[in-house]
Short mmCIF file of C-alpha atoms in Angstrom, two decimals:
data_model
loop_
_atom_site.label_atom_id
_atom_site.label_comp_id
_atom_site.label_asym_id
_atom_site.label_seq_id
_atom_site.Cartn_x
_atom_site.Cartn_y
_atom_site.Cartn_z
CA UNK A 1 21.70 35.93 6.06
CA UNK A 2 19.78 36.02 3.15
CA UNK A 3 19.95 39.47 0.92
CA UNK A 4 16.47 41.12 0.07
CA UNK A 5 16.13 41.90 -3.80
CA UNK A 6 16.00 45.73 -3.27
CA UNK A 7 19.20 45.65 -1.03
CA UNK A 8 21.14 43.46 -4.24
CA UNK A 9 21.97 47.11 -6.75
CA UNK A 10 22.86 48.71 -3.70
CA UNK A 11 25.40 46.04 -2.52
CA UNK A 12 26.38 45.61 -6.40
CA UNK A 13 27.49 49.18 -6.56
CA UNK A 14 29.16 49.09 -3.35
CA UNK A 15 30.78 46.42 -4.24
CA UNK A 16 32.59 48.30 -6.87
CA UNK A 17 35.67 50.36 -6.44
CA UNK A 18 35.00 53.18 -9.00
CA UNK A 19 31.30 53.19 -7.92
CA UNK A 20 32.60 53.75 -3.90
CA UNK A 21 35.11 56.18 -4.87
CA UNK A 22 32.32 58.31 -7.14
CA UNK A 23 29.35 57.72 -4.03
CA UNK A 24 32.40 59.21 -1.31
CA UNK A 25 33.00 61.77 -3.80
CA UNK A 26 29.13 62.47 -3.90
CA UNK A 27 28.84 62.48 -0.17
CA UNK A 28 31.33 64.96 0.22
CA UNK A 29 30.28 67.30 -2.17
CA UNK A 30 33.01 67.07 -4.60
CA UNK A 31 32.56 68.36 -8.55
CA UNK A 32 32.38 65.17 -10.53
CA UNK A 33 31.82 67.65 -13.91
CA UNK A 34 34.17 66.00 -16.50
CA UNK A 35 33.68 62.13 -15.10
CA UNK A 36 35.85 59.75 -16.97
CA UNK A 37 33.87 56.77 -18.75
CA UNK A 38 34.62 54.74 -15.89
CA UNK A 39 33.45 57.26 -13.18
CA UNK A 40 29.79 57.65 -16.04
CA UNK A 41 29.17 54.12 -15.46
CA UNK A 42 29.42 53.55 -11.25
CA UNK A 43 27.43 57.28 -10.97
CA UNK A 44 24.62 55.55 -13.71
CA UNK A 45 24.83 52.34 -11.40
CA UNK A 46 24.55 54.27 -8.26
CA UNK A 47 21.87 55.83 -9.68
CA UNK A 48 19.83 52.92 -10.83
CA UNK A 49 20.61 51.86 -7.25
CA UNK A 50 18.83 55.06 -5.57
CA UNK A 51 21.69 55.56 -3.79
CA UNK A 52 21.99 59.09 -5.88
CA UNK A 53 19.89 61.29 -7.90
CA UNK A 54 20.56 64.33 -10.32
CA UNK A 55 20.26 67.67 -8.39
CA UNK A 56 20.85 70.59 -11.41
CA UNK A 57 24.37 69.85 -13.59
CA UNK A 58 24.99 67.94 -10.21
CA UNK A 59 24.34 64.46 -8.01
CA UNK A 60 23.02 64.41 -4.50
CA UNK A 61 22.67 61.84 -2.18
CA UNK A 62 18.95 60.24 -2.73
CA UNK A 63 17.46 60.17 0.91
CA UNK A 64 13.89 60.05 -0.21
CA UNK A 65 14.93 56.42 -1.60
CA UNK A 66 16.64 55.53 1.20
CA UNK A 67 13.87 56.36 3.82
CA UNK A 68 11.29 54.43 1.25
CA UNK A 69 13.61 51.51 1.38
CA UNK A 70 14.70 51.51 5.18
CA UNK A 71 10.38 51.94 6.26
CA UNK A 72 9.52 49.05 3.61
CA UNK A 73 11.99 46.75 5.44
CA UNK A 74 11.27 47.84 8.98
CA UNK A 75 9.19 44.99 10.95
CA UNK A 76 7.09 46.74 14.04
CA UNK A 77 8.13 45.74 17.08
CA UNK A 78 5.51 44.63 19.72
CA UNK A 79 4.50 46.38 21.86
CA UNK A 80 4.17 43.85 24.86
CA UNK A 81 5.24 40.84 25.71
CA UNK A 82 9.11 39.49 26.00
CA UNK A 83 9.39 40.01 22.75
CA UNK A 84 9.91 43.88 22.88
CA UNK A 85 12.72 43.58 24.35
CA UNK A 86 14.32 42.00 21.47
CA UNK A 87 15.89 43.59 18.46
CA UNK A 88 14.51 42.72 15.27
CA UNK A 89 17.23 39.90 14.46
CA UNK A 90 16.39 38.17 18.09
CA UNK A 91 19.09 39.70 19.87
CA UNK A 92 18.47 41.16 23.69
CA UNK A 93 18.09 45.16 22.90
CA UNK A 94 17.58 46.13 26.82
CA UNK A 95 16.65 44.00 29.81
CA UNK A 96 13.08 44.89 31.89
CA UNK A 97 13.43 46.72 34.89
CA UNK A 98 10.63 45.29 36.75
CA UNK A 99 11.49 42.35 38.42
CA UNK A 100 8.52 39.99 37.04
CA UNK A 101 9.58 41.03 33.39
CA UNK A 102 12.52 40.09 34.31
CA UNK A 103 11.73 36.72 35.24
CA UNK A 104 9.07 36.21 32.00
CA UNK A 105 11.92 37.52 29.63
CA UNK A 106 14.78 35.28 30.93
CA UNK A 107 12.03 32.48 31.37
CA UNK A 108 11.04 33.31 27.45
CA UNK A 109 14.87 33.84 26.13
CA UNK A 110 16.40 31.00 27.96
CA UNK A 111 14.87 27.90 25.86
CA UNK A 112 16.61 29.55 22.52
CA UNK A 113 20.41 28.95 24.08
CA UNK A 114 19.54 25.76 26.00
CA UNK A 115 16.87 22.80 25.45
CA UNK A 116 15.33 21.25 28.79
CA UNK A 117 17.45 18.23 27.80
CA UNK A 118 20.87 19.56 27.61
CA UNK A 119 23.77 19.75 30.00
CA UNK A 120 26.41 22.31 28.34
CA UNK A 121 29.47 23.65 29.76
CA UNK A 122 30.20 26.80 30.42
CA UNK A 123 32.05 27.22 27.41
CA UNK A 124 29.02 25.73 25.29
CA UNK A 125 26.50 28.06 27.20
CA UNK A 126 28.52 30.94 26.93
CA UNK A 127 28.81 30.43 22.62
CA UNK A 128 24.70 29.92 22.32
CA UNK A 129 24.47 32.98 24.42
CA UNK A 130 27.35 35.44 22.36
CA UNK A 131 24.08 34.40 19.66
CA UNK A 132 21.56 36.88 21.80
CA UNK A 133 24.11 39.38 23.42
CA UNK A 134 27.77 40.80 23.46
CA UNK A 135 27.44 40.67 27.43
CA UNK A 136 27.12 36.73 27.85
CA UNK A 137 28.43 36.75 31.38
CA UNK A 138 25.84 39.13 32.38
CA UNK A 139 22.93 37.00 30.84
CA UNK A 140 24.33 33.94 31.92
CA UNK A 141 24.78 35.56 35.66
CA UNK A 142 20.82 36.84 35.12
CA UNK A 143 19.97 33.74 34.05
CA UNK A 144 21.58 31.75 37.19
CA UNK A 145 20.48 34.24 39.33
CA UNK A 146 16.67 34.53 38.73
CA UNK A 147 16.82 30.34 38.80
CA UNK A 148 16.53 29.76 34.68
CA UNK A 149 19.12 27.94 34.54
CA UNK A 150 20.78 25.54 37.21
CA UNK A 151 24.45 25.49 37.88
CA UNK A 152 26.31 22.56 38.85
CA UNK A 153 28.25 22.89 41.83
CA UNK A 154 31.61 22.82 40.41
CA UNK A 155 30.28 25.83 38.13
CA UNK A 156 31.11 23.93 35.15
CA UNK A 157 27.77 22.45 33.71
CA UNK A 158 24.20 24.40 33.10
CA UNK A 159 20.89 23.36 32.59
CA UNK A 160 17.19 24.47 31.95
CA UNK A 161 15.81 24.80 35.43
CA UNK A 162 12.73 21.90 35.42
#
């Protein structure tokens, strides 16, 4: 997964040992008034960051920055359609209750584990599924059950319903 430019200081600093230990120090509310050189450096580079700010003599978390940056990153979710019923990253969030939801969000959903070509096994359907959800036996039940996808007799082999 690629790593946005304004999430690359904050990863930096976390990255670094002295810069965790002065940020935990931070969040807990602990005196850093005679830092060593070492301890200077990570607060400057957690502050350059905006993961911190001066407060007084002190530092303080920096939640203004942190709201600014978690907003300009946020992507709207819709508001109808299959689609809302996704997370932002694709993955299932909640299932519709109504039963013709249902069907149009399993219908919608399916064709991104399976292609109307393939014949997987269970073990193959199951690892394109763990891709959309942690519960892969309930969507692969759901999608069995509401006729998406056909199961072979044995229960061994799925396919796109035609």
């Amino acid at each position: 997964m690629p790593v946005e430019d304004s999430a690359r200081p904050i990863l930096a600093a976390l990255a670094n040992q002295t810069a965790r230990d002065a940020f935990a120090r931070v969040v807990l509310g602990e005196s850093l008034e005679h830092p060593t050189a070492a301890q200077r450096r990570a607060l400057t580079q957690l502050d350059a960051a905006g993961l911190i700010c001066t407060v007084g003599d002190g530092w303080t978390i920096d939640e203004a920055h942190l709201r600014r940056l978690l907003q300009s990153g946020a992507r709207p979710r819709p508001k109808s359609g299959p689609e809302r019923f996704l997370t932002s990253d694709g993955r299932i969030a909640r299932y519709p209750s109504q039963h013709h939801e249902r069907v149009e969000f399993l219908t919608f959903i399916a064709p991104r584990a399976i292609q109307a070509h393939e014949t997987l096994t269970e073990a193959e359907i199951n690892d394109r599924l763990s891709l959309l959800t942690a519960d892969v036996a309930l969507l692969r039940r759901m999608l069995v059950d509401y006729q998406v996808l056909d199961r072979d007799p044995a229960g061994t082999n799925y396919r796109l319903m035609a």
